[in-house]
Coordinates of C-alpha atoms and ligand atoms in Angstrom, one line a residue:
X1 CA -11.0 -12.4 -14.7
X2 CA -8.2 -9.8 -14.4
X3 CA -8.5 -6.7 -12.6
X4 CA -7.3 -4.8 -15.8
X5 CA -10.7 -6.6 -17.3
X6 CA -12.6 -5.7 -14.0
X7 CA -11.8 -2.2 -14.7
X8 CA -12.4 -1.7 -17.8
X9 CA -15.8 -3.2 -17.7
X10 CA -16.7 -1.6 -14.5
X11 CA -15.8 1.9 -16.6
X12 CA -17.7 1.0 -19.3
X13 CA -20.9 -0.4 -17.6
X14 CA -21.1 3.0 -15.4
X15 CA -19.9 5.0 -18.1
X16 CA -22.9 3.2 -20.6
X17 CA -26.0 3.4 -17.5
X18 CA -24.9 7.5 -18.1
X19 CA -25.1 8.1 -21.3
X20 CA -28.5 5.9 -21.8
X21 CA -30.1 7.5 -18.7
X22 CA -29.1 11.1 -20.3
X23 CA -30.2 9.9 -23.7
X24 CA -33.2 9.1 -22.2
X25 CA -34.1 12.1 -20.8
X26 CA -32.8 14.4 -23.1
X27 CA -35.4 12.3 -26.1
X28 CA -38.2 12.3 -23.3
X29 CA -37.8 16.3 -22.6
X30 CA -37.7 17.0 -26.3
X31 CA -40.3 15.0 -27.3
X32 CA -42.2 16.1 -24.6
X33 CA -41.2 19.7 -26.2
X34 CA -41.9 18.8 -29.4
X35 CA -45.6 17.3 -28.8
X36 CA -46.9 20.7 -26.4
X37 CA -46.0 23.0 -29.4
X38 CA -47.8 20.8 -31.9
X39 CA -50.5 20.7 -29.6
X40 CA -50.7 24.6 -28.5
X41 CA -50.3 25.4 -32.2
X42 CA -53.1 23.3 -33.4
X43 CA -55.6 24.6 -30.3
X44 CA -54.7 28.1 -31.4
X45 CA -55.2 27.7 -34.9
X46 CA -58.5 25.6 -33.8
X47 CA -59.7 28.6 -31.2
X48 CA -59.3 31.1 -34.1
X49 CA -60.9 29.5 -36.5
X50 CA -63.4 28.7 -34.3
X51 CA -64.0 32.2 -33.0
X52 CA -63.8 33.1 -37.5
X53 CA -66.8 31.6 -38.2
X54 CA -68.9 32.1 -34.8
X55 CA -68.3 35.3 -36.4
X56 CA -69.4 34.7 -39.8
X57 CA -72.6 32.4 -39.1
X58 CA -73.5 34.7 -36.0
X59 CA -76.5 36.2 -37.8
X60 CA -77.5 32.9 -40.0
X61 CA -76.3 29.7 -38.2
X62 CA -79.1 27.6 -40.5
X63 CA -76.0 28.1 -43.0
X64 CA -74.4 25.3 -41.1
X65 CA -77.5 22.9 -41.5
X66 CA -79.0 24.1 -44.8
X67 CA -75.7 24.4 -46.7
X68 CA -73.1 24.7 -45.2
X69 CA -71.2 24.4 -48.3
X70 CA -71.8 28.5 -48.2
X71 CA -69.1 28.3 -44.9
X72 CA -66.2 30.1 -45.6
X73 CA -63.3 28.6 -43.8
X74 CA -60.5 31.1 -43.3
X75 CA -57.1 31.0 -44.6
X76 CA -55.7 28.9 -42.4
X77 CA -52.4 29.5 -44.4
X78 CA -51.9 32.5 -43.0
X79 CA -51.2 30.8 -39.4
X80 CA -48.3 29.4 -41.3
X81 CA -48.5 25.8 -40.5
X82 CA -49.9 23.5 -43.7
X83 CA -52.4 22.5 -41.6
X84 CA -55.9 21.2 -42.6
X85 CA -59.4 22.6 -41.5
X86 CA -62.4 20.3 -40.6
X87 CA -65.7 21.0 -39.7
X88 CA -67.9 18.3 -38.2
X89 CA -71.2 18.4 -37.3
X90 CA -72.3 16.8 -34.0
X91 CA -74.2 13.9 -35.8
X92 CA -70.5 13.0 -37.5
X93 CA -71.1 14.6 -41.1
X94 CA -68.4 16.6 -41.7
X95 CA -69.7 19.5 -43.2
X96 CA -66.9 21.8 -45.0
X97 CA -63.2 20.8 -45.1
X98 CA -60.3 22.5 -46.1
X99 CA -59.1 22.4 -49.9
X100 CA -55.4 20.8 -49.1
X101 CA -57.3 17.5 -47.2
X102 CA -58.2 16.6 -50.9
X103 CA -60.0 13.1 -50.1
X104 CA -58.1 12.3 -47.5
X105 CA -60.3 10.5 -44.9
X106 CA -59.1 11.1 -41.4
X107 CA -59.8 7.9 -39.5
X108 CA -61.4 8.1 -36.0
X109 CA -62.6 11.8 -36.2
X110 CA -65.8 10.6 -34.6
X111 CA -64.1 9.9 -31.4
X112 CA -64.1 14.0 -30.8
X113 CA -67.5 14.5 -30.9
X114 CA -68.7 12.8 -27.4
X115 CA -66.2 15.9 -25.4
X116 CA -67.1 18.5 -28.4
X117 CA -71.1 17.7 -27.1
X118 CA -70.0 18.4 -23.6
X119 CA -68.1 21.6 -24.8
X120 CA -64.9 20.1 -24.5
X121 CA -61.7 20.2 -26.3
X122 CA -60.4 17.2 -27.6
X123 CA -57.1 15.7 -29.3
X124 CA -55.8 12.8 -30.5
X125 CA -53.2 11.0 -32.7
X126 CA -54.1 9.3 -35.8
X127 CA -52.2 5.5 -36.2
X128 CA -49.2 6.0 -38.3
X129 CA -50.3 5.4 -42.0
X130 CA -47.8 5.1 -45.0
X131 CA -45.3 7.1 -42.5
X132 CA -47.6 9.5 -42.0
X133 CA -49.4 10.8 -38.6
X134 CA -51.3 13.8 -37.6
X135 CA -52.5 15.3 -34.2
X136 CA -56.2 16.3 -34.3
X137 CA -57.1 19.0 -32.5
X138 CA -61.2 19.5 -32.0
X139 CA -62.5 22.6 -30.3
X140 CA -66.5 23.0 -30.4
X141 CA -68.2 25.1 -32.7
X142 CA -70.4 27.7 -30.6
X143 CA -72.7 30.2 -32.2
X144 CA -75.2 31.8 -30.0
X145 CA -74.6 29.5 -26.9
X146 CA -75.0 26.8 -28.7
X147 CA -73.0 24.0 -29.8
X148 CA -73.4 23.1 -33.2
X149 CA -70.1 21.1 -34.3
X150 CA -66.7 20.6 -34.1
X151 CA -63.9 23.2 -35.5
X152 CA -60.9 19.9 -36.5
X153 CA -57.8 21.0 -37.3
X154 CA -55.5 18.1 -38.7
X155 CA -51.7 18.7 -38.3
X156 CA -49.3 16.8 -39.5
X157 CA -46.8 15.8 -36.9
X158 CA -43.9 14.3 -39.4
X159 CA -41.6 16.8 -38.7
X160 CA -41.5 16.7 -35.4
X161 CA -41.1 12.6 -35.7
X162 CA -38.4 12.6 -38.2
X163 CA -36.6 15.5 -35.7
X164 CA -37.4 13.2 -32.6
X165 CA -36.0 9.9 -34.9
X166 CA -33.0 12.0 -36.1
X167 CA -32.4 12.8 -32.5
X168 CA -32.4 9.4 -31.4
X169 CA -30.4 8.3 -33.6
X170 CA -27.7 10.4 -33.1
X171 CA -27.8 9.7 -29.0
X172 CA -28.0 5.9 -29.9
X173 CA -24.5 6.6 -32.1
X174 CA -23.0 8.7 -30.0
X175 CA -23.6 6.3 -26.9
X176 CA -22.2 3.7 -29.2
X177 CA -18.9 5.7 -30.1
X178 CA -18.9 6.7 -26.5
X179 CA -19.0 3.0 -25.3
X180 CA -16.4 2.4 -27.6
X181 CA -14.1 4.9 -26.7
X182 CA -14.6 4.5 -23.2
X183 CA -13.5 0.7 -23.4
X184 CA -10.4 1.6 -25.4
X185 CA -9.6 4.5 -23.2
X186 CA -10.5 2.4 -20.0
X187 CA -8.5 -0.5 -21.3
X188 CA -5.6 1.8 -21.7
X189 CA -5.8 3.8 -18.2
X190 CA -6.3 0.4 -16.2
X191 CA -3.3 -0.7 -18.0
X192 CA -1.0 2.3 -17.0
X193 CA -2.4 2.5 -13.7
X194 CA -1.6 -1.3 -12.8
X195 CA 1.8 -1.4 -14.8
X196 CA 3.4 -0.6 -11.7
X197 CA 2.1 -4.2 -10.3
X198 CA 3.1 -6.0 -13.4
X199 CA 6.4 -4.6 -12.2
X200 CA 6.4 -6.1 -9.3
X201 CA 5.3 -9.4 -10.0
X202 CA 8.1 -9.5 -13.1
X203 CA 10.6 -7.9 -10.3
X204 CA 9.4 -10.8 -7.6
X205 CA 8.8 -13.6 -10.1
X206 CA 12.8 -13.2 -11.3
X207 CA 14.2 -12.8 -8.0
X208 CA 12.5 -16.6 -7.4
X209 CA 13.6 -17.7 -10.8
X210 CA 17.5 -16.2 -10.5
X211 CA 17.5 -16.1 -6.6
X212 CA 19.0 -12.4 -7.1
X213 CA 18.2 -10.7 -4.1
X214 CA 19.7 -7.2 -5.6
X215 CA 16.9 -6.8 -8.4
X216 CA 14.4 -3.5 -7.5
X217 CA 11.5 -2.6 -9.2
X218 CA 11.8 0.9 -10.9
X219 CA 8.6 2.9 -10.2
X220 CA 8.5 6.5 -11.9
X221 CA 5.8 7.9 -9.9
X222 CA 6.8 7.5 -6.0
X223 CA 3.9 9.3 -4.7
X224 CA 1.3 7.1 -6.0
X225 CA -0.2 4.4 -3.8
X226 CA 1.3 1.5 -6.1
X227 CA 4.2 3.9 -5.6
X228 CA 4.3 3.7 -2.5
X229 CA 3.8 -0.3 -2.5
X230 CA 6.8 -0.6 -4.9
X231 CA 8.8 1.5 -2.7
X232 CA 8.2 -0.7 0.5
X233 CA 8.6 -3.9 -1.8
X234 CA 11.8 -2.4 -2.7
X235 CA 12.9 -1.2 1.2
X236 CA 11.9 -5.1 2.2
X237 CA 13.8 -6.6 -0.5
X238 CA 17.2 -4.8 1.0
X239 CA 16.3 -5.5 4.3
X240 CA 15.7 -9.4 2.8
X241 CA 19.4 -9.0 1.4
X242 CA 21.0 -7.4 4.0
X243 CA 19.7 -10.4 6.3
X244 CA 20.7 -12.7 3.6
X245 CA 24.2 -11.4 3.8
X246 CA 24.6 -11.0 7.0
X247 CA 23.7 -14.5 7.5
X248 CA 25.9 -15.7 4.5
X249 CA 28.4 -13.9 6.0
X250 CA 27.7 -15.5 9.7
X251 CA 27.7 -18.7 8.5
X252 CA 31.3 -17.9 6.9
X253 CA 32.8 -17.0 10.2
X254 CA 30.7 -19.7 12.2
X255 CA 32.4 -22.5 9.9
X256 CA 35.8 -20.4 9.7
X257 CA 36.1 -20.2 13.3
X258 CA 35.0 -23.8 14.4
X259 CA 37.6 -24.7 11.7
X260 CA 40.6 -23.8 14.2
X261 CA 40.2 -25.2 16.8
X262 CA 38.9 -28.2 15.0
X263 CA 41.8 -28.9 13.4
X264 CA 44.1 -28.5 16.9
X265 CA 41.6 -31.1 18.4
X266 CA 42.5 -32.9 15.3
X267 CA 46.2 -32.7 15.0
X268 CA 46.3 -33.4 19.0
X269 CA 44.3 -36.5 18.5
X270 CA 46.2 -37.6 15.9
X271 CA 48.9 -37.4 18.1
X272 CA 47.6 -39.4 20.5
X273 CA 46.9 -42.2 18.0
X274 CA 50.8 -42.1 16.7
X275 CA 51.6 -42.7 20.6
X276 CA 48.7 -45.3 21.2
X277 CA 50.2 -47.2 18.2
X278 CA 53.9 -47.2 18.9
X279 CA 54.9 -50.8 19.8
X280 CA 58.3 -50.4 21.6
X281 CA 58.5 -50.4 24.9
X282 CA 59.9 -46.9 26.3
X283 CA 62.5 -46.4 28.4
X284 CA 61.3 -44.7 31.6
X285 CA 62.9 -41.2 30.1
X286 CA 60.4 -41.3 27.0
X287 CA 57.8 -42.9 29.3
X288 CA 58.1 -39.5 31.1
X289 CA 58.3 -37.5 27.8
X290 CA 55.1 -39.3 27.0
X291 CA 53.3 -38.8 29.7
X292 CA 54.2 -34.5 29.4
X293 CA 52.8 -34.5 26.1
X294 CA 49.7 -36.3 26.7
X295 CA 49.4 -34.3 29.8
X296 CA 49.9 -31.0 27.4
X297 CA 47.7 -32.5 24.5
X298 CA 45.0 -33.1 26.6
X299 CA 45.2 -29.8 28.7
X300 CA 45.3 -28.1 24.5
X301 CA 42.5 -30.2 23.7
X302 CA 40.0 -29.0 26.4
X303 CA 40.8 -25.5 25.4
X304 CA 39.9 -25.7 22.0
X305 CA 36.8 -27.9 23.1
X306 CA 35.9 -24.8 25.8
X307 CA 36.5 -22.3 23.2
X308 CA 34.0 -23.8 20.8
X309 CA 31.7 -24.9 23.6
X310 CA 31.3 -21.0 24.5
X311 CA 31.3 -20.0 20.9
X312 CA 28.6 -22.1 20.5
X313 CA 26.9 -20.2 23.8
X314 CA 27.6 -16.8 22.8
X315 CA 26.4 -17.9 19.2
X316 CA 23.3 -19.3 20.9
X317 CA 22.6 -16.1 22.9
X318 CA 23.1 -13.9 19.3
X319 CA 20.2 -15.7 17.9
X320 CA 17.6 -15.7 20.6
X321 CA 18.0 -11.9 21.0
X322 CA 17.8 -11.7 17.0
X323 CA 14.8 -13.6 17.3
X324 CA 13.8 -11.4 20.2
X325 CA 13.3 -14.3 22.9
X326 CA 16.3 -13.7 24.9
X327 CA 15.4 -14.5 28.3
X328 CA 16.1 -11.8 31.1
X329 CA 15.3 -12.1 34.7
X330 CA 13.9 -8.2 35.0
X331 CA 14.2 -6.9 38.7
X332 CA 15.7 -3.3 39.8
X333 CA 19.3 -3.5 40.2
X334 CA 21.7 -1.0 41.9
X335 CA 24.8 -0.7 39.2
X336 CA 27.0 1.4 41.8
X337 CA 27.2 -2.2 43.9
X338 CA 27.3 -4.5 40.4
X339 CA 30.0 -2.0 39.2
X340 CA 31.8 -2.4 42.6
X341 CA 31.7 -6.3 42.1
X342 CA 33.2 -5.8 38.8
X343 CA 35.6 -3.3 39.5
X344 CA 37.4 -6.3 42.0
X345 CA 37.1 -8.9 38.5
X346 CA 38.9 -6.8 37.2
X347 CA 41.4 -6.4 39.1
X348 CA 42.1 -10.1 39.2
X349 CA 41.9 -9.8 35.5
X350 CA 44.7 -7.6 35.2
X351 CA 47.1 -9.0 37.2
X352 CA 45.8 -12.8 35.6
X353 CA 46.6 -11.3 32.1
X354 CA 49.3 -8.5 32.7
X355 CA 51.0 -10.4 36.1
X356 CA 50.7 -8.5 39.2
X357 CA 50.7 -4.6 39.5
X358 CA 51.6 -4.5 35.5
X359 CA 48.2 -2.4 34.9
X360 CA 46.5 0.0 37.1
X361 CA 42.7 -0.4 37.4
X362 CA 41.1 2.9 39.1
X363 CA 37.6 3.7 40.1
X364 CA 36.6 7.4 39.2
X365 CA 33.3 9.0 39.6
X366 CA 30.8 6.2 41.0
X367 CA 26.4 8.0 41.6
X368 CA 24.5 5.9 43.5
X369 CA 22.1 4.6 40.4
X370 CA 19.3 1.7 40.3
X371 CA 17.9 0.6 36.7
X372 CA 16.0 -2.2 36.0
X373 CA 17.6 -4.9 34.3
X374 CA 19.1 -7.9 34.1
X375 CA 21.3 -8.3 36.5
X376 CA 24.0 -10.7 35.3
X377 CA 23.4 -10.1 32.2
X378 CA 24.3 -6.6 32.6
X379 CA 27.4 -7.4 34.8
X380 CA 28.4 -10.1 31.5
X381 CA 28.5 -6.8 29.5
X382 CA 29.8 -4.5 32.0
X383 CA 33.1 -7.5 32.4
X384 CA 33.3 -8.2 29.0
X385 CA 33.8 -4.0 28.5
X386 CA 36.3 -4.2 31.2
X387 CA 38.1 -7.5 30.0
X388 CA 38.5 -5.9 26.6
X389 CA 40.3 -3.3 28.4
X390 CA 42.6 -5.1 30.1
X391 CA 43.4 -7.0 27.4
X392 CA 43.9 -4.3 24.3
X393 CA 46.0 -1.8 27.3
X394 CA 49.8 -2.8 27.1
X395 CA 51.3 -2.7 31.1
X396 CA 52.0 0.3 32.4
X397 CA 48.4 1.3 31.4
X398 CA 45.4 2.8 33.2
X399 CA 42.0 1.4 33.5
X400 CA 39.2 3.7 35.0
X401 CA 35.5 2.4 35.5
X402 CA 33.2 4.7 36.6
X403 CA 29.4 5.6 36.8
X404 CA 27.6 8.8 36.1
X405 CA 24.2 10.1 36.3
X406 CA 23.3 11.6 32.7
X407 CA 19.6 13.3 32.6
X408 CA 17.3 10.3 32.1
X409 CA 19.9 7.9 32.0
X410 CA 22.6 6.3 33.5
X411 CA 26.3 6.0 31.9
X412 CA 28.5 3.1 32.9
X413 CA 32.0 3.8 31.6
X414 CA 35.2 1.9 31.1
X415 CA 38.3 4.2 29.9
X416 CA 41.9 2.6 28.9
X417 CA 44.6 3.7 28.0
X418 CA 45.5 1.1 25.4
X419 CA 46.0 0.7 21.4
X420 CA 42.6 2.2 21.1
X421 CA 40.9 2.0 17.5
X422 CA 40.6 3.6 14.4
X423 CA 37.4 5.7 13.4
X424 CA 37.0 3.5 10.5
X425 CA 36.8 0.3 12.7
X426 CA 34.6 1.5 15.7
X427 CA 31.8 1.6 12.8
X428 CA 32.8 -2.3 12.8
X429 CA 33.8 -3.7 16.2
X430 CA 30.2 -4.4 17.4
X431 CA 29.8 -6.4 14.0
X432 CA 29.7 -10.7 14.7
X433 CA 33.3 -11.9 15.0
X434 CA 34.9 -8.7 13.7
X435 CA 38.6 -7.9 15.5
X436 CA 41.1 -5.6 15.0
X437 CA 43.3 -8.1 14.8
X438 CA 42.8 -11.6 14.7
X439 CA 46.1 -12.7 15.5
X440 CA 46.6 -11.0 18.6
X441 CA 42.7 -11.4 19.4
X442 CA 42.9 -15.5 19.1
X443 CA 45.9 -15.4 21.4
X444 CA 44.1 -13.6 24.1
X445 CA 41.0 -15.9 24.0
X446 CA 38.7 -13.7 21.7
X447 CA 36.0 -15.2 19.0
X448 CA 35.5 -11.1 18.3
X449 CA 31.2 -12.1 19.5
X450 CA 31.9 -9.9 22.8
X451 CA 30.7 -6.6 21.7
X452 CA 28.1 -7.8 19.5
X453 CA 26.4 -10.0 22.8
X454 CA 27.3 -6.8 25.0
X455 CA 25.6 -4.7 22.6
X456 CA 22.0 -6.9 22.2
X457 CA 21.8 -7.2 26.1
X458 CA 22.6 -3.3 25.8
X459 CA 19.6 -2.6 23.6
X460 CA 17.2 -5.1 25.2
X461 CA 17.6 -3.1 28.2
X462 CA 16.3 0.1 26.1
X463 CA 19.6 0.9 26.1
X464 CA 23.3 0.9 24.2
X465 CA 26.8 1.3 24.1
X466 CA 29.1 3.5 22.3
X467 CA 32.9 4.2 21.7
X468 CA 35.5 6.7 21.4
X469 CA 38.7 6.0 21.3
X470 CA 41.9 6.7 19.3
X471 CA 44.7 4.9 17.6
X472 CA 48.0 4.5 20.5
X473 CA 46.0 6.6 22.8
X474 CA 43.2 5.0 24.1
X475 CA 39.2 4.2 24.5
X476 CA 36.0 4.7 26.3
X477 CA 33.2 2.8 26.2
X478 CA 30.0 3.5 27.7
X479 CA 27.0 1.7 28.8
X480 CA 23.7 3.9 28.4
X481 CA 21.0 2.6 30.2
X482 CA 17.5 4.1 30.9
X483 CA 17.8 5.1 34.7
X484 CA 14.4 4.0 36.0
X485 CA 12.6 2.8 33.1
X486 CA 9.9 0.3 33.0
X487 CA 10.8 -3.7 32.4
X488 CA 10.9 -4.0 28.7
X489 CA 9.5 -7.6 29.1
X490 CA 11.2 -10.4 27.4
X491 CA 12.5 -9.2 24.8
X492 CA 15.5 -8.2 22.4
X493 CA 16.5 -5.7 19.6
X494 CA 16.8 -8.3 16.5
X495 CA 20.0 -7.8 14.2
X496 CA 23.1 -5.7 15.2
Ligands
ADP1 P1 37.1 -10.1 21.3 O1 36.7 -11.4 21.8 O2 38.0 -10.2 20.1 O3 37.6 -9.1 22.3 P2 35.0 -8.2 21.1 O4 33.7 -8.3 20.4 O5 34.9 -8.0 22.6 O6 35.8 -9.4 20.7 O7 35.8 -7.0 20.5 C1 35.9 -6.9 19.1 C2 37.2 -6.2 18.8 O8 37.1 -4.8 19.2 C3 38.4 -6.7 19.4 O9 38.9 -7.8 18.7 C4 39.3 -5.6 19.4 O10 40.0 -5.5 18.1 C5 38.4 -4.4 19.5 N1 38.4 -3.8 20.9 C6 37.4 -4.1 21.8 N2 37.7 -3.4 22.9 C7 38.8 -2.7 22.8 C8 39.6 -1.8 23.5 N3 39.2 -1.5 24.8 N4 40.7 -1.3 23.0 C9 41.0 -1.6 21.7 N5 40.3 -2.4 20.9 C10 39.3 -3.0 21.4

C-alpha cells in the first residue's frame, strides 16, 4: 500500500471516528433535550389538571363513582399543547376522557395504576403505532387525602421524533459529504506533500538509467523537512560528481603519465632487440659503441622504471590517506632538530641540482618546538617543500628555512627566491599531478603528486600548508602544524 494511500485513509478513518462520535452526541444531547420537555410539559399539564378537579369534586367526590360523566375536564387547550386528557379510576375504568381522544384506545394505560395506588407519578411510551407514539404521563387523583384515580395526559411525541429523525439525518449526510470531502482533500494534500519524494525517486531513478551525475532535483519549498532531504540528496549528488570527476580525471593522468615512461622503456627495448638481432660481427670500434649504448639504454631504462615505481608509491600513499588509513607512527617530535636534518639535505640538494655554491640555502629564525607527529613523514613533506625550492629557484637564488612559534601552532617555512607562481595557479598546485609546467617539471624528476602527498600528511597531522608567492619574484610555503596537540590516531583527511 502506498504511503499516499496510508495517508489518506489514515485522514479519513480519524477524520470519520470524529464526526460519528460528535454526531452521536450531539443526537443523544438533543434527544435527551427533546424527551425532558415532553415529559415536564405533560407532568405540568397533568399536576394542573389534577389540582382542576381536586378542586371541582372537593365537596362531592361520589361524582367520580356515581357519574362521573358530570366531571368537567378543563380546557386542556389552553396549555397549548394538543394533548389528550384521561381519567382512570384505580380499578382500570377510565372514567371521563377528553373529546379530541375520539375512540382512540391507549394501549397499556393500566400499567400506571400500580405507582398511581402508591401515590406515585408514572410515565411511559406507547409502541409506535401507524407512525404514531405518545408519552403518557399519570399523576394520581387526590381529593380529600385520598386517592381515587389517575389524572393521564396522552401527548403525542411525533414532533419531537420527526425533529430527532430530521436531525439524524442530516448528521448521517453531512458525515457522508464530510468523509467524502475529506478523502478527496486528503488524497490531494498527501499528494502535494510527498511530490517532493516522487522527485527524488524520478531525479535518482534517471541518474541510474542515464548515468548523469549533474541531474538535481528542484524542490520549491527548502525549508520543509522533504526540503531539507532534497537539499542533502542534491549536496550528495555533487559531492558524488565531484568524486566522480576527480577520479575520471585521476585515472586520466595515472594512464597519461605511465604512458611516458612506458614508451621510453619501450623504444629502449626495442633497441636492444635491433642490436640482439644484428648478425655481423662488429669490429671492436662498434663493439665499444655497443656496449655505450646498452650501458646508456639500460641506465635510461631503470629511470623510467624508478619513476613509475615511485609514482606508483606516491599514488599508493594518495589513496590510503583518501581512504583515511594512512599509517603514521605518532610519537612527539622536536621539528627545530628534524628541520636542522633537513636544512643539511638541502644543501646537498642544491649543489646536486644547481652544482656547487650556485644557490644559497640559509637558515633564519629556528624556536625550539615539539609537535606530535609523524616523524618521517613530516620530514618527507618538509624535503619535498625544500626540493621544490631548489628546483623552481634559478642559481644565484636564496633559499631560507625557518621555524616560528605562532599562538597554538607551529609554522615551518621554506622561502625562495625563484619563478614563484601565479595567484590563479596556487589555487591549483596542491591538485594530483598539476605543474606549472610540465616540461620543465618532467626534466627535473617531477610527477606534479608532491604537494598533493605533502598536503594529506599536512592535514592528517591536524594541520596544512599554504602559499604565497609571486610571478619572477618568489614563494613561501608554510607548514602549520598544531604545537602540542593530541595524536590524531590513524588517520587521514580524504580528498584534496
Ligand atoms: P613536482 O613534482 O612537479 O614538483 P609538486 O606537487 O611538488 O610537483 O609541485 C607542483 C607544482 O607546483 C610544480 O610542478 C611547480 O609548478 C609548482 N611549484 C611547487 N613549488 C614551487 C616553488 N617553490 N616555486 C615555484 N613553483 C613551485
Amino acid at each position: 500500500m502506498t504511503i499516499r494511500l496510508r495517508l489518506t485513509l489514515w485522514y479519513t478513518t480519524l477524520l470519520g471516528a470524529t464526526l460519528i462520535l460528535f454526531s452521536v452526541i450531539v443526537y443523544s444531547s438533543l434527544y435527551a433535550t427533546l424527551r425532558a420537555a415532553v415529559e415536564q410539559n405533560a407532568e405540568r399539564q397533568a399536576v394542573n389538571v389534577a389540582s382542576a378537579l381536586a378542586k371541582q369534586l372537593v365537596w362531592d367526590p361520589l361524582v367520580i363513582r356515581d357519574d362521573p360523566s358530570a366531571i368537567v375536564l378543563p380546557d386542556v387547550g389552553l396549555f397549548g399543547n394538543p394533548v389528550g386528557v384521561q381519567i382512570t379510576g384505580l380499578d382500570g375504568n377510565i372514567l371521563k376522557r377528553s373529546f379530541n381522544l375520539g375512540e382512540v384506545v391507549l394501549p397499556e394505560y393500566e400499567q400506571a395504576l400500580p405507582d398511581i395506588a402508591l401515590g406515585k407519578d408514572h410515565k411511559y411510551y406507547t409502541p409506535p403505532s401507524r407512525g404514531f407514539s405518545f408519552l403518557v404521563y399519570s399523576t394520581p387523583l387526590t381529593i380529600n387525602d385520598t386517592i381515587l384515580g389517575a389524572v393521564q395526559i396522552i401527548q403525542p411525541v411525533q414532533t419531537s421524533i420527526t425533529a430527532l429523525n430530521q436531525v439524524s439525518r442530516y448528521l448521517i449526510l453531512g458525515t457522508v459529504i464530510s468523509l467524502i470531502l475529506a478523502a478527496i482533500v486528503g488524497a490531494f494534500l498527501a499528494r502535494r506533500a510527498l511530490e517532493p519524494i516522487d522527485a527524488i525517486t524520478n531525479t535518482a531513478g534517471a541518474i541510474t538509467r542515464t548515468r548523469d551525475l549533474g541531474k538535481r532535483i528542484q524542490i520549491a519549498d527548502n525549508a520543509s523537512e522533504i526540503g531539507r532531504l532534497a537539499a542533502t540528496f542534491n549536496d550528495m549528488l555533487d559531492r558524488i560528481q565531484q568524486l566522480f570527476l576527480t577520479q575520471e580525471r585521476l585515472i586520466g593522468d595515472v594512464s597519461h603519465e605511465l604512458r611516458t615512461p612506458l614508451t621510453t622503456v619501450q623504444g629502449n627495448i626495442d633497441l636492444l632487440q635491433r642490436m640482439a638481432s644484428s648478425s655481423a660481427a662488429p669490429t671492436p670500434e662498434r663493439a665499444k659503441e655497443i656496449s655505450a649504448l646498452l650501458n646508456e639504454t639500460l641506465v635510461e631504462v631503470q629511470a623510467e622504471t624508478e619513476r613509475m615505481s615511485e609514482m606508483i608509491s606516491d599514488l599508493l600513499l594518495l589513496a590510503q590517506a583518501d581512504s583515511g588509513a594512512l599509517q603514521l607512527q605518532w610519537g612527539a617530535v622536536e621539528l627545530d632538530t628534524l628541520l636542522l636534518d633537513v636544512y643539511r639535505q638541502t644543501r646537498r640538494l642544491a649543489d646536486h641540482y644547481k652544482g656547487p655554491g650556485e644557490l644559497e640555502v640559509r637558515l633564519g629564525s629556528e624556536d625550539q618546538a615539539i609537535v606530535q607527529g609523524d616523524r618521517d613523514k613530516l620530514r618527507q613533506v618538509l624535503l619535498n617543500l625544500a626540493e621544490n625550492a631548489v628546483k623552481y629557484t634559478p642559481s644565484g637564488g636564496v633559499v631560507t628555512m625557518g621555524l616560528q612559534q605562532d599562538g597554538d601552532g607551529v609554522e615551518v617555512y621554506v622561502q625562495d627566491t625563484g619563478i614563484g607562481i601565479s595567484d590563479e595557479q596556487q589555487q591549483q598546485i596542491f591538485e594530483r599531478f598539476f605543474r606549472t609546467d610540465k616540461a620543465r617539471s618532467r626534466e627535473l624528476g617531477g610527477s606534479g603528486l608532491g604537494l598533493s602527498i605533502a598536503q594529506s600528511i599536512a592535514q592528517a597531522h591536524g594541520g596544512n600548508i599554504t602559499v604565497s608567492s609571486k610571478l619572477g619574484v618568489g614563494s613561501t610555503f608554510t607548514l602549520w602544524l598544531p604545537a602540542t596537540g593530541e595524536p590524531l590516531g590513524e588517520h587521514a583527511v580524504p580528498v584534496l
